[in-house]
PDB file of C-alpha atoms in Angstrom:
ATOM      1  CA  MET A   1       0.000   0.000   0.000  1.00 71.00           C
ATOM      2  CA  SER A   2       1.093   3.546  -0.558  1.00 89.00           C
ATOM      3  CA  LEU A   3       0.013   7.029   0.383  1.00 94.00           C
ATOM      4  CA  LEU A   4      -1.609   9.026  -2.387  1.00 97.00           C
ATOM      5  CA  HIS A   5      -1.454  12.760  -3.085  1.00 96.00           C
ATOM      6  CA  ILE A   6      -4.718  14.503  -2.196  1.00 97.00           C
ATOM      7  CA  ILE A   7      -5.493  17.294  -4.637  1.00 97.00           C
ATOM      8  CA  THR A   8      -6.827  20.595  -3.355  1.00 96.00           C
ATOM      9  CA  VAL A   9      -8.985  23.417  -4.658  1.00 96.00           C
ATOM     10  CA  PRO A  10      -8.988  24.881  -7.264  1.00 94.00           C
ATOM     11  CA  ASP A  11      -7.918  21.685  -9.113  1.00 96.00           C
ATOM     12  CA  PRO A  12     -10.522  21.216 -11.905  1.00 97.00           C
ATOM     13  CA  VAL A  13     -10.731  17.438 -11.316  1.00 98.00           C
ATOM     14  CA  LEU A  14     -12.652  18.195  -8.125  1.00 98.00           C
ATOM     15  CA  LYS A  15     -15.459  19.722 -10.209  1.00 98.00           C
ATOM     16  CA  GLN A  16     -15.755  16.792 -12.642  1.00 98.00           C
ATOM     17  CA  THR A  17     -18.196  13.891 -12.489  1.00 98.00           C
ATOM     18  CA  ALA A  18     -16.652  10.489 -11.857  1.00 98.00           C
ATOM     19  CA  HIS A  19     -17.314   7.504 -14.139  1.00 98.00           C
ATOM     20  CA  SER A  20     -18.932   4.217 -13.105  1.00 98.00           C
ATOM     21  CA  ILE A  21     -16.628   1.324 -12.366  1.00 98.00           C
ATOM     22  CA  GLU A  22     -17.475  -1.589 -14.640  1.00 96.00           C
ATOM     23  CA  ASN A  23     -15.030  -4.186 -13.295  1.00 96.00           C
ATOM     24  CA  ILE A  24     -13.623  -4.582  -9.798  1.00 98.00           C
ATOM     25  CA  SER A  25     -10.097  -5.377 -10.907  1.00 98.00           C
ATOM     26  CA  ALA A  26      -6.943  -5.857  -8.864  1.00 98.00           C
ATOM     27  CA  GLN A  27      -6.112  -2.249  -9.750  1.00 97.00           C
ATOM     28  CA  ILE A  28      -9.407  -1.002  -8.256  1.00 98.00           C
ATOM     29  CA  LYS A  29      -8.821  -3.077  -5.105  1.00 98.00           C
ATOM     30  CA  GLN A  30      -5.313  -1.630  -4.780  1.00 98.00           C
ATOM     31  CA  GLN A  31      -6.651   1.884  -5.332  1.00 98.00           C
ATOM     32  CA  ALA A  32      -9.204   1.304  -2.547  1.00 98.00           C
ATOM     33  CA  ALA A  33      -6.498   0.026  -0.173  1.00 98.00           C
ATOM     34  CA  ASP A  34      -4.288   3.028  -0.950  1.00 98.00           C
ATOM     35  CA  MET A  35      -7.231   5.398  -0.465  1.00 98.00           C
ATOM     36  CA  ILE A  36      -7.987   3.859   2.938  1.00 96.00           C
ATOM     37  CA  GLU A  37      -4.372   4.246   4.043  1.00 95.00           C
ATOM     38  CA  THR A  38      -4.316   7.833   2.753  1.00 96.00           C
ATOM     39  CA  MET A  39      -7.617   8.671   4.501  1.00 96.00           C
ATOM     40  CA  TYR A  40      -6.349   7.470   7.886  1.00 93.00           C
ATOM     41  CA  GLU A  41      -2.984   9.188   7.471  1.00 92.00           C
ATOM     42  CA  ALA A  42      -4.526  12.559   6.465  1.00 92.00           C
ATOM     43  CA  PRO A  43      -6.434  12.118   8.905  1.00 91.00           C
ATOM     44  CA  GLY A  44      -9.970  12.065   7.573  1.00 94.00           C
ATOM     45  CA  ILE A  45     -13.212  10.109   7.787  1.00 95.00           C
ATOM     46  CA  GLY A  46     -13.838   9.874   4.035  1.00 97.00           C
ATOM     47  CA  LEU A  47     -12.004  10.126   0.734  1.00 99.00           C
ATOM     48  CA  ALA A  48     -13.425  10.078  -2.803  1.00 99.00           C
ATOM     49  CA  ALA A  49     -11.447   8.948  -5.849  1.00 99.00           C
ATOM     50  CA  ASN A  50     -11.738  12.463  -7.359  1.00 97.00           C
ATOM     51  CA  GLN A  51      -9.657  13.725  -4.453  1.00 98.00           C
ATOM     52  CA  ILE A  52      -6.692  11.662  -5.609  1.00 98.00           C
ATOM     53  CA  GLY A  53      -7.194  12.779  -9.207  1.00 97.00           C
ATOM     54  CA  VAL A  54      -8.966   9.612 -10.403  1.00 98.00           C
ATOM     55  CA  LEU A  55     -12.461   9.885 -11.880  1.00 98.00           C
ATOM     56  CA  ASN A  56     -13.781   6.545 -10.596  1.00 98.00           C
ATOM     57  CA  ARG A  57     -17.135   6.368  -8.758  1.00 99.00           C
ATOM     58  CA  MET A  58     -15.681   5.085  -5.519  1.00 99.00           C
ATOM     59  CA  PHE A  59     -15.140   6.422  -2.044  1.00 99.00           C
ATOM     60  CA  VAL A  60     -13.918   5.107   1.273  1.00 99.00           C
ATOM     61  CA  MET A  61     -15.139   6.091   4.723  1.00 98.00           C
ATOM     62  CA  ASP A  62     -14.831   5.213   8.385  1.00 95.00           C
ATOM     63  CA  THR A  63     -16.831   7.486  10.661  1.00 91.00           C
ATOM     64  CA  ASN A  64     -16.644   5.198  13.708  1.00 81.00           C
ATOM     65  CA  TYR A  65     -12.853   5.304  13.933  1.00 67.00           C
ATOM     66  CA  ARG A  66     -12.703   9.071  14.395  1.00 57.00           C
ATOM     67  CA  LYS A  67     -15.907   9.453  16.362  1.00 51.00           C
ATOM     68  CA  GLU A  68     -15.414   6.678  18.916  1.00 55.00           C
ATOM     69  CA  LYS A  69     -11.624   6.158  18.688  1.00 63.00           C
ATOM     70  CA  THR A  70     -12.312   2.472  18.046  1.00 67.00           C
ATOM     71  CA  SER A  71     -10.523   0.070  15.754  1.00 79.00           C
ATOM     72  CA  ARG A  72     -10.575   0.697  12.030  1.00 87.00           C
ATOM     73  CA  ASN A  73     -13.618  -0.458  10.088  1.00 89.00           C
ATOM     74  CA  PRO A  74     -13.400   1.146   6.631  1.00 96.00           C
ATOM     75  CA  ILE A  75     -16.189   0.869   4.082  1.00 98.00           C
ATOM     76  CA  VAL A  76     -15.485   0.985   0.340  1.00 99.00           C
ATOM     77  CA  MET A  77     -18.449   2.134  -1.748  1.00 99.00           C
ATOM     78  CA  ILE A  78     -18.282   1.543  -5.498  1.00 99.00           C
ATOM     79  CA  ASN A  79     -20.890   3.147  -7.787  1.00 99.00           C
ATOM     80  CA  PRO A  80     -22.885   4.407  -4.774  1.00 99.00           C
ATOM     81  CA  GLU A  81     -26.344   5.878  -5.113  1.00 98.00           C
ATOM     82  CA  ILE A  82     -28.662   7.253  -2.471  1.00 98.00           C
ATOM     83  CA  VAL A  83     -31.989   5.430  -2.685  1.00 99.00           C
ATOM     84  CA  TRP A  84     -33.699   7.178   0.242  1.00 99.00           C
ATOM     85  CA  LYS A  85     -33.243  10.382   2.259  1.00 98.00           C
ATOM     86  CA  SER A  86     -35.014  11.330   5.473  1.00 98.00           C
ATOM     87  CA  GLU A  87     -37.144  14.437   5.512  1.00 98.00           C
ATOM     88  CA  GLU A  88     -35.536  15.394   8.808  1.00 98.00           C
ATOM     89  CA  LEU A  89     -32.465  17.551   8.302  1.00 98.00           C
ATOM     90  CA  SER A  90     -29.398  18.098  10.427  1.00 98.00           C
ATOM     91  CA  VAL A  91     -26.656  20.697  10.403  1.00 98.00           C
ATOM     92  CA  MET A  92     -23.077  19.603  10.961  1.00 98.00           C
ATOM     93  CA  GLU A  93     -19.752  21.283  10.589  1.00 97.00           C
ATOM     94  CA  GLU A  94     -17.987  19.818   7.569  1.00 97.00           C
ATOM     95  CA  GLY A  95     -14.423  19.959   6.410  1.00 96.00           C
ATOM     96  CA  CYS A  96     -12.666  18.438   3.434  1.00 98.00           C
ATOM     97  CA  LEU A  97      -9.185  17.080   2.804  1.00 97.00           C
ATOM     98  CA  SER A  98      -9.254  18.930  -0.536  1.00 97.00           C
ATOM     99  CA  ILE A  99     -10.093  22.215   1.213  1.00 97.00           C
ATOM    100  CA  PRO A 100      -7.589  21.967   4.072  1.00 95.00           C
ATOM    101  CA  GLN A 101      -8.207  23.491   7.479  1.00 94.00           C
ATOM    102  CA  GLN A 102     -11.520  25.081   6.432  1.00 96.00           C
ATOM    103  CA  TYR A 103     -14.873  24.216   8.007  1.00 97.00           C
ATOM    104  CA  ALA A 104     -18.480  25.334   7.679  1.00 97.00           C
ATOM    105  CA  ASP A 105     -21.944  24.220   8.742  1.00 97.00           C
ATOM    106  CA  VAL A 106     -23.829  22.284   6.066  1.00 98.00           C
ATOM    107  CA  GLU A 107     -27.472  21.175   6.239  1.00 98.00           C
ATOM    108  CA  ARG A 108     -28.243  17.713   4.865  1.00 98.00           C
ATOM    109  CA  PRO A 109     -30.771  14.917   5.424  1.00 99.00           C
ATOM    110  CA  LYS A 110     -30.197  13.348   8.854  1.00 98.00           C
ATOM    111  CA  SER A 111     -30.414   9.794   7.455  1.00 99.00           C
ATOM    112  CA  VAL A 112     -29.810   8.188   4.061  1.00 99.00           C
ATOM    113  CA  ARG A 113     -29.948   4.710   2.575  1.00 99.00           C
ATOM    114  CA  VAL A 114     -27.210   4.127   0.028  1.00 99.00           C
ATOM    115  CA  LYS A 115     -26.870   1.230  -2.409  1.00 99.00           C
ATOM    116  CA  TYR A 116     -23.367   0.371  -3.580  1.00 99.00           C
ATOM    117  CA  ILE A 117     -21.092  -2.430  -4.716  1.00 99.00           C
ATOM    118  CA  ASN A 118     -18.431  -3.680  -2.323  1.00 98.00           C
ATOM    119  CA  LEU A 119     -14.971  -4.990  -3.258  1.00 98.00           C
ATOM    120  CA  ASN A 120     -16.394  -8.533  -3.545  1.00 97.00           C
ATOM    121  CA  GLY A 121     -18.801  -7.368  -6.256  1.00 97.00           C
ATOM    122  CA  GLU A 122     -21.836  -7.682  -3.985  1.00 98.00           C
ATOM    123  CA  ILE A 123     -24.661  -5.139  -3.974  1.00 98.00           C
ATOM    124  CA  VAL A 124     -25.063  -3.757  -0.469  1.00 98.00           C
ATOM    125  CA  GLU A 125     -27.509  -1.335   1.142  1.00 98.00           C
ATOM    126  CA  PHE A 126     -26.374   0.710   4.116  1.00 97.00           C
ATOM    127  CA  VAL A 127     -28.283   3.176   6.272  1.00 98.00           C
ATOM    128  CA  GLY A 128     -26.213   6.077   7.514  1.00 97.00           C
ATOM    129  CA  GLU A 129     -27.387   8.408  10.247  1.00 97.00           C
ATOM    130  CA  ASP A 130     -25.982  11.638  11.630  1.00 96.00           C
ATOM    131  CA  LEU A 131     -22.213  11.762  10.933  1.00 96.00           C
ATOM    132  CA  ALA A 132     -22.320   8.717   8.619  1.00 97.00           C
ATOM    133  CA  SER A 133     -25.171  10.300   6.642  1.00 98.00           C
ATOM    134  CA  HIS A 134     -23.267  13.562   6.228  1.00 98.00           C
ATOM    135  CA  CYS A 135     -20.097  11.693   5.238  1.00 98.00           C
ATOM    136  CA  ILE A 136     -21.885   9.572   2.607  1.00 99.00           C
ATOM    137  CA  GLN A 137     -23.539  12.642   1.086  1.00 99.00           C
ATOM    138  CA  HIS A 138     -20.295  14.650   1.187  1.00 99.00           C
ATOM    139  CA  GLU A 139     -18.290  11.897  -0.551  1.00 99.00           C
ATOM    140  CA  LEU A 140     -21.045  11.197  -3.082  1.00 98.00           C
ATOM    141  CA  ASP A 141     -21.117  14.922  -3.847  1.00 99.00           C
ATOM    142  CA  HIS A 142     -17.402  14.662  -4.693  1.00 98.00           C
ATOM    143  CA  LEU A 143     -18.202  11.954  -7.248  1.00 99.00           C
ATOM    144  CA  ASN A 144     -20.665  14.395  -8.825  1.00 98.00           C
ATOM    145  CA  GLY A 145     -18.190  17.288  -8.876  1.00 98.00           C
ATOM    146  CA  ILE A 146     -19.764  19.090  -5.918  1.00 98.00           C
ATOM    147  CA  LEU A 147     -17.827  20.451  -2.937  1.00 98.00           C
ATOM    148  CA  PHE A 148     -19.257  21.279   0.483  1.00 98.00           C
ATOM    149  CA  ILE A 149     -18.423  24.945  -0.123  1.00 98.00           C
ATOM    150  CA  ASP A 150     -20.877  24.899  -3.042  1.00 98.00           C
ATOM    151  CA  TYR A 151     -23.655  24.880  -0.401  1.00 97.00           C
ATOM    152  CA  LEU A 152     -22.370  28.125   1.121  1.00 97.00           C
ATOM    153  CA  SER A 153     -23.028  31.716   0.155  1.00 96.00           C
ATOM    154  CA  ARG A 154     -20.755  33.109  -2.540  1.00 97.00           C
ATOM    155  CA  LEU A 155     -19.152  35.405   0.032  1.00 97.00           C
ATOM    156  CA  LYS A 156     -18.318  32.585   2.451  1.00 96.00           C
ATOM    157  CA  ARG A 157     -17.151  30.277  -0.374  1.00 96.00           C
ATOM    158  CA  ASN A 158     -14.827  32.966  -1.760  1.00 96.00           C
ATOM    159  CA  MET A 159     -13.432  33.682   1.714  1.00 96.00           C
ATOM    160  CA  ILE A 160     -12.570  30.011   2.148  1.00 96.00           C
ATOM    161  CA  LEU A 161     -10.983  29.772  -1.304  1.00 95.00           C
ATOM    162  CA  ARG A 162      -8.864  32.867  -0.603  1.00 95.00           C
ATOM    163  CA  LYS A 163      -7.702  31.368   2.706  1.00 95.00           C
ATOM    164  CA  VAL A 164      -6.636  28.142   0.967  1.00 95.00           C
ATOM    165  CA  GLU A 165      -4.796  30.104  -1.737  1.00 93.00           C
ATOM    166  CA  LYS A 166      -2.986  32.115   0.939  1.00 93.00           C
ATOM    167  CA  MET A 167      -2.002  28.911   2.764  1.00 92.00           C
ATOM    168  CA  LYS A 168      -0.641  27.511  -0.511  1.00 91.00           C
ATOM    169  CA  LYS A 169       1.279  30.722  -1.184  1.00 91.00           C
ATOM    170  CA  ASP A 170       2.696  30.655   2.357  1.00 91.00           C
ATOM    171  CA  GLY A 171       3.711  26.994   1.953  1.00 89.00           C
ATOM    172  CA  ILE A 172       1.295  25.757   4.629  1.00 84.00           C
ATOM    173  CA  VAL A 173      -0.621  23.603   2.123  1.00 72.00           C
ATOM    174  CA  LEU A 174       0.857  21.897  -0.922  1.00 64.00           C
TER     175      LEU A 174
END
């Protein structure tokens, strides 16, 4: 396994839609393993393929590890799609490895049911609530070329982008 480079705004790949994965090859399995290692090292609770510059519809997540400081239990979601969203909404502070050190409140459905393919090629349904729901929606947004800052006002979004550019200029973020 190896650590991957996480791209940051304003890289145009982050605004592109990822393509469906047709075959779960050894290369896809290796990419998933590398993404998991990279996510934990960052550290983060989710990482979409777009964030490593690859336009595959796949993301990895592990919300329990960060939240409860338990052992690692990563989930790999290939070709995920949300099949149900709760009407109840929740607001949570979100951040993003591709928008380093920047956070903002985002309102999303409190619960979602997502259907995806796992690394064994099996179709799985998973219900995410609270943090898991936000993480699933955030990572799935990445696969559709949407960033959490796209939910913010133009003023707030531009402030965040300027902060990231300044950090890059100052050598704080690569």
